[in-house]
Structure formats: C-alpha cells, structure tokens
Amino acid sequence: MKTMYRRAAVAVLGGALLCSTAACGSEPAEAELTPVAAVQRAADKNEKLTSMAYTMSGKVPGEGDVEAEASMSLKPLAMRMTMRMEVEGEREEMEIRLTSDGLYLNGGEEAAAEMDGKSWLKFPVGALAEKGGENPLGGMAGQADQNPAAEAGSLTAAEDLKKVGDETIDGVGTAHYSGTLPFDEVRAALAEKPAAARENTEKTLKRYEDMGVDKLTMDMWIDQDDRTKQFRVRGASDKGPLDLTIKFAGYNKPVEIKAPPAAEVADLEEMMKESAAG
C-alpha cells in the first residue's frame, strides 16, 4: 500500500508541474520577444486556463520510470490520470481521480484483497493535515487543491534564460526556451511576488528538496498562441535523476470527472476512525 501512496504523490506532482507551466490564449504572438517576456506572457495567460489534457513521461527520484495520460479541470478543480510505473521490476498501472470531495486511488486486485473487495481508496484531501496526522501522500497532496499559476513565472528568474531555437512538436511550430534555476535564486526573486505566490512556490521547492533536488533545468516550448506545447524539468539527487516531460494535447475543453461508485471505495478517514476506536 505504501508503494501505491508514493505513486499517487508522483502523479499529483505531475499535475502541479503542468498547472504551473501551461498557458492558453488565442492572441497572435509578436514577431520576436525577449526570452523573459515570452515566458512571462505564457505564465500570465495561465490565469485564463480552465482545463487541459496532457501526457507525462520520464524519471522520478526514488521511483524510476513513469508514464501517464491525464485530463484536468481547474474551474472546478478535478483530475483523472492513468499512470504506469515500474515497481520492483514489474510494470504496474493505476488510476487516480481527484474530485471536490477527495483523492481516489485505484489499487486494483492488490488493494481489493486488503480492503474487503474494494479496489478504490479515498483520501480526504487536506483533512489529515488539518487534524495533525501524517499524510501518506506527503506534502504533494496539499498542492492537489491549488492552482499554482503564480509559479509559472519561475523560469524568468533564471539568469541564463535563453531561446534555444524554433522547433516543431507534433506538427506545431514552437519557440524553445531553457534556463537553470538554483532554488536560492528562485527564493530571491520571490521578494517582489504576492504573498500567495510566495507561499505556493515555497511549497513546490520544498517538495523538490525532499527528493534531494536543489537546482532545476527547465525547458519550455511555446507556440504562436503563447500556449505551452511542451515542458521539461530536470534535476539531480542522490535518489536518482528527475527528468519529466509534459506534453499538452488540448485546452479549455469540457472535462467531467466523477468519483468511483461508493460500493467500490474504502474511505481512509473512516478506516482511521475505526482503527482508533478499536
């Protein structure tokens, strides 16, 4: 079960990453922008984003290879993700759903064998932290119910931010930007940001630091409508490499995500209450 919790944490992080970098809009881009202006424009347009579809692939420290496909609504907040990871030499797949009342993980037959035939486990997002208990998903669960749009401008803090060139991704023309972000530089740039943006960014940096990462290399591919077509984040740690690429397939399309049938769900909060009573 602990392995399932860790996999869910990776997925939520992935959702947090893409929220912080995706952008939407239909205004034509200027012929040429400075790297800082181009990245900031994409970050600003993220405020208008209401939903998206994306794929995620790469490596996560301590977890290994990961692949995922997801759809996400930001207004209201909801997410559905199918995720595949290699666990102890075996390829495993799981589904995650985030709704207004909780985070649901489908652990398949293994989970059903431990939970009286119920394959879904429900985490009441934020409830455990509010009660002072240990959250099995770690700090990432706290990000699941937030829109980290304010973090999208982090790449502008990179002193070496540059335009790498023009590239075509899935038939779409994009401008490729890249920069290196030591976390001390990101924190220094936060001084001029609103309090909410500072708090959200600090939470994200803390999650990377928990992985053993203290510096990120970020790459963004921005199309002519100032949308982020692709995003890549890399870092090194003693637990292994962080190297995630997120590719966006659609924006602002209707997304309907429902909780699993109640008969198939084991509620973690209720299980904890029963355990305490026992």
GROMACS .gro file of C-alpha atoms in nm:
model
  278
    1MET     CA    1   0.000   0.000   0.000
    2LYS     CA    2   0.289   0.237   0.071
    3THR     CA    3   0.406   0.193  -0.287
    4MET     CA    4   0.062   0.298  -0.409
    5TYR     CA    5   0.077   0.611  -0.192
    6ARG     CA    6   0.416   0.708  -0.340
    7ARG     CA    7   0.290   0.661  -0.692
    8ALA     CA    8  -0.005   0.888  -0.619
    9ALA     CA    9   0.232   1.154  -0.489
   10VAL     CA   10   0.427   1.144  -0.815
   11ALA     CA   11   0.105   1.188  -1.009
   12VAL     CA   12  -0.009   1.486  -0.806
   13LEU     CA   13   0.331   1.644  -0.854
   14GLY     CA   14   0.294   1.594  -1.223
   15GLY     CA   15  -0.038   1.773  -1.210
   16ALA     CA   16   0.120   2.056  -1.015
   17LEU     CA   17   0.402   2.090  -1.267
   18LEU     CA   18   0.178   2.115  -1.567
   19CYS     CA   19  -0.057   2.363  -1.399
   20SER     CA   20   0.237   2.588  -1.327
   21THR     CA   21   0.363   2.591  -1.685
   22ALA     CA   22   0.065   2.555  -1.919
   23ALA     CA   23  -0.073   2.865  -2.088
   24CYS     CA   24  -0.368   2.937  -2.311
   25GLY     CA   25  -0.489   3.213  -2.536
   26SER     CA   26  -0.562   3.296  -2.897
   27GLU     CA   27  -0.393   3.630  -2.943
   28PRO     CA   28  -0.119   3.621  -3.210
   29ALA     CA   29   0.233   3.637  -3.070
   30GLU     CA   30   0.464   3.920  -3.158
   31ALA     CA   31   0.732   3.854  -3.418
   32GLU     CA   32   1.004   3.836  -3.153
   33LEU     CA   33   1.004   3.866  -2.777
   34THR     CA   34   1.287   3.857  -2.529
   35PRO     CA   35   1.310   3.519  -2.351
   36VAL     CA   36   1.188   3.671  -2.025
   37ALA     CA   37   0.894   3.842  -2.194
   38ALA     CA   38   0.794   3.527  -2.386
   39VAL     CA   39   0.799   3.305  -2.079
   40GLN     CA   40   0.621   3.564  -1.865
   41ARG     CA   41   0.349   3.609  -2.126
   42ALA     CA   42   0.286   3.234  -2.128
   43ALA     CA   43   0.278   3.231  -1.748
   44ASP     CA   44   0.033   3.521  -1.737
   45LYS     CA   45  -0.204   3.351  -1.979
   46ASN     CA   46  -0.219   3.053  -1.750
   47GLU     CA   47  -0.461   3.256  -1.538
   48LYS     CA   48  -0.723   3.202  -1.810
   49LEU     CA   49  -0.680   2.825  -1.825
   50THR     CA   50  -0.987   2.624  -1.723
   51SER     CA   51  -0.896   2.271  -1.836
   52MET     CA   52  -0.638   2.068  -2.026
   53ALA     CA   53  -0.527   1.723  -2.143
   54TYR     CA   54  -0.168   1.608  -2.128
   55THR     CA   55   0.080   1.322  -2.125
   56MET     CA   56   0.372   1.284  -1.887
   57SER     CA   57   0.681   1.067  -1.918
   58GLY     CA   58   1.026   1.042  -1.764
   59LYS     CA   59   1.201   0.955  -1.440
   60VAL     CA   60   1.133   1.050  -1.077
   61PRO     CA   61   1.393   1.016  -0.796
   62GLY     CA   62   1.334   0.703  -0.594
   63GLU     CA   63   1.051   0.586  -0.823
   64GLY     CA   64   1.208   0.526  -1.165
   65ASP     CA   65   1.027   0.542  -1.500
   66VAL     CA   66   0.677   0.685  -1.519
   67GLU     CA   67   0.420   0.736  -1.797
   68ALA     CA   68   0.078   0.895  -1.764
   69GLU     CA   69  -0.216   1.036  -1.955
   70ALA     CA   70  -0.448   1.282  -1.784
   71SER     CA   71  -0.726   1.532  -1.818
   72MET     CA   72  -0.773   1.810  -1.567
   73SER     CA   73  -1.023   2.082  -1.486
   74LEU     CA   74  -0.912   2.385  -1.288
   75LYS     CA   75  -1.253   2.550  -1.262
   76PRO     CA   76  -1.378   2.348  -1.077
   77LEU     CA   77  -1.071   2.151  -0.974
   78ALA     CA   78  -1.079   1.786  -1.083
   79MET     CA   79  -0.831   1.541  -1.235
   80ARG     CA   80  -0.830   1.193  -1.388
   81MET     CA   81  -0.499   1.018  -1.459
   82THR     CA   82  -0.393   0.675  -1.579
   83MET     CA   83  -0.039   0.606  -1.468
   84ARG     CA   84   0.218   0.333  -1.536
   85MET     CA   85   0.534   0.280  -1.332
   86GLU     CA   86   0.795   0.011  -1.288
   87VAL     CA   87   0.779  -0.117  -0.930
   88GLU     CA   88   1.030  -0.380  -0.815
   89GLY     CA   89   1.094  -0.486  -1.173
   90GLU     CA   90   0.727  -0.513  -1.268
   91ARG     CA   91   0.522  -0.273  -1.477
   92GLU     CA   92   0.211  -0.161  -1.287
   93GLU     CA   93  -0.082   0.059  -1.385
   94MET     CA   94  -0.319   0.258  -1.168
   95GLU     CA   95  -0.587   0.523  -1.200
   96ILE     CA   96  -0.618   0.840  -0.993
   97ARG     CA   97  -0.920   1.067  -0.968
   98LEU     CA   98  -0.939   1.398  -0.787
   99THR     CA   99  -1.285   1.541  -0.720
  100SER     CA  100  -1.424   1.807  -0.489
  101ASP     CA  101  -1.457   1.561  -0.201
  102GLY     CA  102  -1.133   1.368  -0.217
  103LEU     CA  103  -0.848   1.197  -0.397
  104TYR     CA  104  -0.923   0.842  -0.515
  105LEU     CA  105  -0.666   0.574  -0.599
  106ASN     CA  106  -0.747   0.251  -0.777
  107GLY     CA  107  -0.506  -0.009  -0.644
  108GLY     CA  108  -0.653  -0.294  -0.848
  109GLU     CA  109  -0.666  -0.652  -0.725
  110GLU     CA  110  -0.389  -0.598  -0.470
  111ALA     CA  111  -0.585  -0.324  -0.296
  112ALA     CA  112  -0.913  -0.517  -0.319
  113ALA     CA  113  -0.754  -0.813  -0.143
  114GLU     CA  114  -0.668  -0.588   0.152
  115MET     CA  115  -0.992  -0.386   0.162
  116ASP     CA  116  -1.278  -0.639   0.152
  117GLY     CA  117  -1.302  -0.636  -0.226
  118LYS     CA  118  -1.292  -0.257  -0.261
  119SER     CA  119  -1.034  -0.151  -0.517
  120TRP     CA  120  -1.055   0.227  -0.464
  121LEU     CA  121  -0.904   0.410  -0.166
  122LYS     CA  122  -1.029   0.760  -0.084
  123PHE     CA  123  -0.803   1.026   0.067
  124PRO     CA  124  -0.994   1.331   0.201
  125VAL     CA  125  -0.760   1.598   0.061
  126GLY     CA  126  -0.637   1.825   0.339
  127ALA     CA  127  -0.831   1.651   0.616
  128LEU     CA  128  -0.539   1.460   0.759
  129ALA     CA  129  -0.314   1.764   0.767
  130GLU     CA  130  -0.583   1.968   0.940
  131LYS     CA  131  -0.605   1.707   1.215
  132GLY     CA  132  -0.231   1.697   1.261
  133GLY     CA  133  -0.192   1.342   1.130
  134GLU     CA  134   0.074   1.215   0.893
  135ASN     CA  135  -0.041   1.240   0.534
  136PRO     CA  136   0.062   0.923   0.345
  137LEU     CA  137   0.088   1.121   0.022
  138GLY     CA  138   0.338   1.361   0.172
  139GLY     CA  139   0.333   1.735   0.100
  140MET     CA  140   0.212   1.685  -0.257
  141ALA     CA  141  -0.146   1.626  -0.150
  142GLY     CA  142  -0.159   1.986  -0.032
  143GLN     CA  143  -0.090   2.101  -0.388
  144ALA     CA  144  -0.375   1.897  -0.534
  145ASP     CA  145  -0.642   2.151  -0.442
  146GLN     CA  146  -0.446   2.459  -0.553
  147ASN     CA  147  -0.380   2.627  -0.884
  148PRO     CA  148  -0.007   2.711  -0.880
  149ALA     CA  149  -0.039   2.961  -1.164
  150ALA     CA  150   0.178   3.210  -0.976
  151GLU     CA  151   0.470   2.968  -1.003
  152ALA     CA  152   0.468   2.979  -1.383
  153GLY     CA  153   0.697   3.281  -1.389
  154SER     CA  154   0.976   3.097  -1.204
  155LEU     CA  155   1.172   3.039  -1.524
  156THR     CA  156   1.207   3.415  -1.571
  157ALA     CA  157   1.432   3.416  -1.263
  158ALA     CA  158   1.695   3.210  -1.445
  159GLU     CA  159   1.995   3.430  -1.516
  160ASP     CA  160   2.090   3.208  -1.809
  161LEU     CA  161   1.739   3.201  -1.964
  162LYS     CA  162   1.773   3.188  -2.342
  163LYS     CA  163   1.590   3.097  -2.659
  164VAL     CA  164   1.734   2.770  -2.786
  165GLY     CA  165   1.566   2.788  -3.125
  166ASP     CA  166   1.248   2.721  -3.321
  167GLU     CA  167   1.125   2.360  -3.319
  168THR     CA  168   0.823   2.166  -3.443
  169ILE     CA  169   0.641   1.937  -3.198
  170ASP     CA  170   0.358   1.717  -3.326
  171GLY     CA  171   0.326   1.942  -3.628
  172VAL     CA  172   0.307   2.260  -3.420
  173GLY     CA  173   0.571   2.532  -3.455
  174THR     CA  174   0.718   2.639  -3.121
  175ALA     CA  175   0.990   2.853  -2.969
  176HIS     CA  176   1.214   2.661  -2.729
  177TYR     CA  177   1.336   2.839  -2.412
  178SER     CA  178   1.568   2.699  -2.147
  179GLY     CA  179   1.718   2.809  -1.816
  180THR     CA  180   1.873   2.687  -1.493
  181LEU     CA  181   1.709   2.759  -1.158
  182PRO     CA  182   1.910   2.722  -0.838
  183PHE     CA  183   1.650   2.736  -0.562
  184ASP     CA  184   1.824   3.021  -0.380
  185GLU     CA  185   1.776   3.237  -0.691
  186VAL     CA  186   1.408   3.143  -0.710
  187ARG     CA  187   1.359   3.239  -0.348
  188ALA     CA  188   1.541   3.569  -0.400
  189ALA     CA  189   1.304   3.650  -0.688
  190LEU     CA  190   1.002   3.584  -0.465
  191ALA     CA  191   1.051   3.903  -0.266
  192GLU     CA  192   0.853   4.105  -0.522
  193LYS     CA  193   0.575   3.847  -0.562
  194PRO     CA  194   0.236   3.850  -0.384
  195ALA     CA  195   0.215   3.653  -0.060
  196ALA     CA  196   0.006   3.373  -0.214
  197ALA     CA  197   0.257   3.326  -0.496
  198ARG     CA  198   0.545   3.312  -0.249
  199GLU     CA  199   0.369   3.051  -0.039
  200ASN     CA  200   0.283   2.828  -0.335
  201THR     CA  201   0.634   2.845  -0.477
  202GLU     CA  202   0.789   2.765  -0.141
  203LYS     CA  203   0.572   2.454  -0.115
  204THR     CA  204   0.682   2.337  -0.458
  205LEU     CA  205   1.051   2.399  -0.383
  206LYS     CA  206   1.015   2.205  -0.060
  207ARG     CA  207   0.880   1.904  -0.248
  208TYR     CA  208   1.178   1.904  -0.482
  209GLU     CA  209   1.413   1.942  -0.188
  210ASP     CA  210   1.250   1.640  -0.024
  211MET     CA  211   1.356   1.448  -0.335
  212GLY     CA  212   1.711   1.571  -0.287
  213VAL     CA  213   1.693   1.822  -0.574
  214ASP     CA  214   1.827   2.176  -0.518
  215LYS     CA  215   1.852   2.302  -0.876
  216LEU     CA  216   1.632   2.259  -1.182
  217THR     CA  217   1.690   2.287  -1.553
  218MET     CA  218   1.365   2.392  -1.719
  219ASP     CA  219   1.270   2.387  -2.088
  220MET     CA  220   0.951   2.533  -2.233
  221TRP     CA  221   0.822   2.507  -2.589
  222ILE     CA  222   0.573   2.788  -2.654
  223ASP     CA  223   0.356   2.801  -2.968
  224GLN     CA  224   0.250   3.107  -3.165
  225ASP     CA  225  -0.062   3.150  -2.950
  226ASP     CA  226   0.154   3.177  -2.635
  227ARG     CA  227   0.049   2.829  -2.524
  228THR     CA  228   0.298   2.589  -2.370
  229LYS     CA  229   0.307   2.291  -2.606
  230GLN     CA  230   0.569   2.103  -2.406
  231PHE     CA  231   0.754   2.139  -2.078
  232ARG     CA  232   1.055   1.955  -1.938
  233VAL     CA  233   1.206   1.973  -1.590
  234ARG     CA  234   1.535   1.808  -1.490
  235GLY     CA  235   1.734   1.778  -1.169
  236ALA     CA  236   1.979   1.551  -0.989
  237SER     CA  237   1.959   1.390  -0.645
  238ASP     CA  238   2.116   1.105  -0.451
  239LYS     CA  239   1.791   0.911  -0.511
  240GLY     CA  240   1.834   0.925  -0.887
  241PRO     CA  241   1.754   1.168  -1.169
  242LEU     CA  242   1.444   1.383  -1.205
  243ASP     CA  243   1.354   1.416  -1.573
  244LEU     CA  244   0.988   1.476  -1.659
  245THR     CA  245   0.845   1.586  -1.992
  246ILE     CA  246   0.484   1.702  -2.011
  247LYS     CA  247   0.316   1.740  -2.350
  248PHE     CA  248  -0.017   1.919  -2.384
  249ALA     CA  249  -0.290   1.784  -2.612
  250GLY     CA  250  -0.576   2.025  -2.554
  251TYR     CA  251  -0.702   2.325  -2.361
  252ASN     CA  252  -1.032   2.457  -2.227
  253LYS     CA  253  -1.244   2.161  -2.336
  254PRO     CA  254  -1.522   2.023  -2.112
  255VAL     CA  255  -1.390   1.779  -1.851
  256GLU     CA  256  -1.630   1.569  -1.642
  257ILE     CA  257  -1.477   1.361  -1.365
  258LYS     CA  258  -1.690   1.161  -1.123
  259ALA     CA  259  -1.599   0.980  -0.804
  260PRO     CA  260  -1.593   0.597  -0.827
  261PRO     CA  261  -1.908   0.406  -0.718
  262ALA     CA  262  -1.937   0.420  -0.339
  263ALA     CA  263  -1.959   0.040  -0.315
  264GLU     CA  264  -1.607   0.016  -0.462
  265VAL     CA  265  -1.447   0.274  -0.230
  266ALA     CA  266  -1.275   0.232   0.104
  267ASP     CA  267  -1.261   0.564   0.290
  268LEU     CA  268  -0.923   0.614   0.457
  269GLU     CA  269  -1.062   0.862   0.709
  270GLU     CA  270  -1.332   0.618   0.817
  271MET     CA  271  -1.075   0.338   0.837
  272MET     CA  272  -0.861   0.553   1.067
  273LYS     CA  273  -1.159   0.632   1.290
  274GLU     CA  274  -1.245   0.264   1.319
  275SER     CA  275  -0.884   0.179   1.394
  276ALA     CA  276  -0.868   0.443   1.668
  277ALA     CA  277  -1.195   0.324   1.819
  278GLY     CA  278  -1.071  -0.034   1.818
   0.00000   0.00000   0.00000
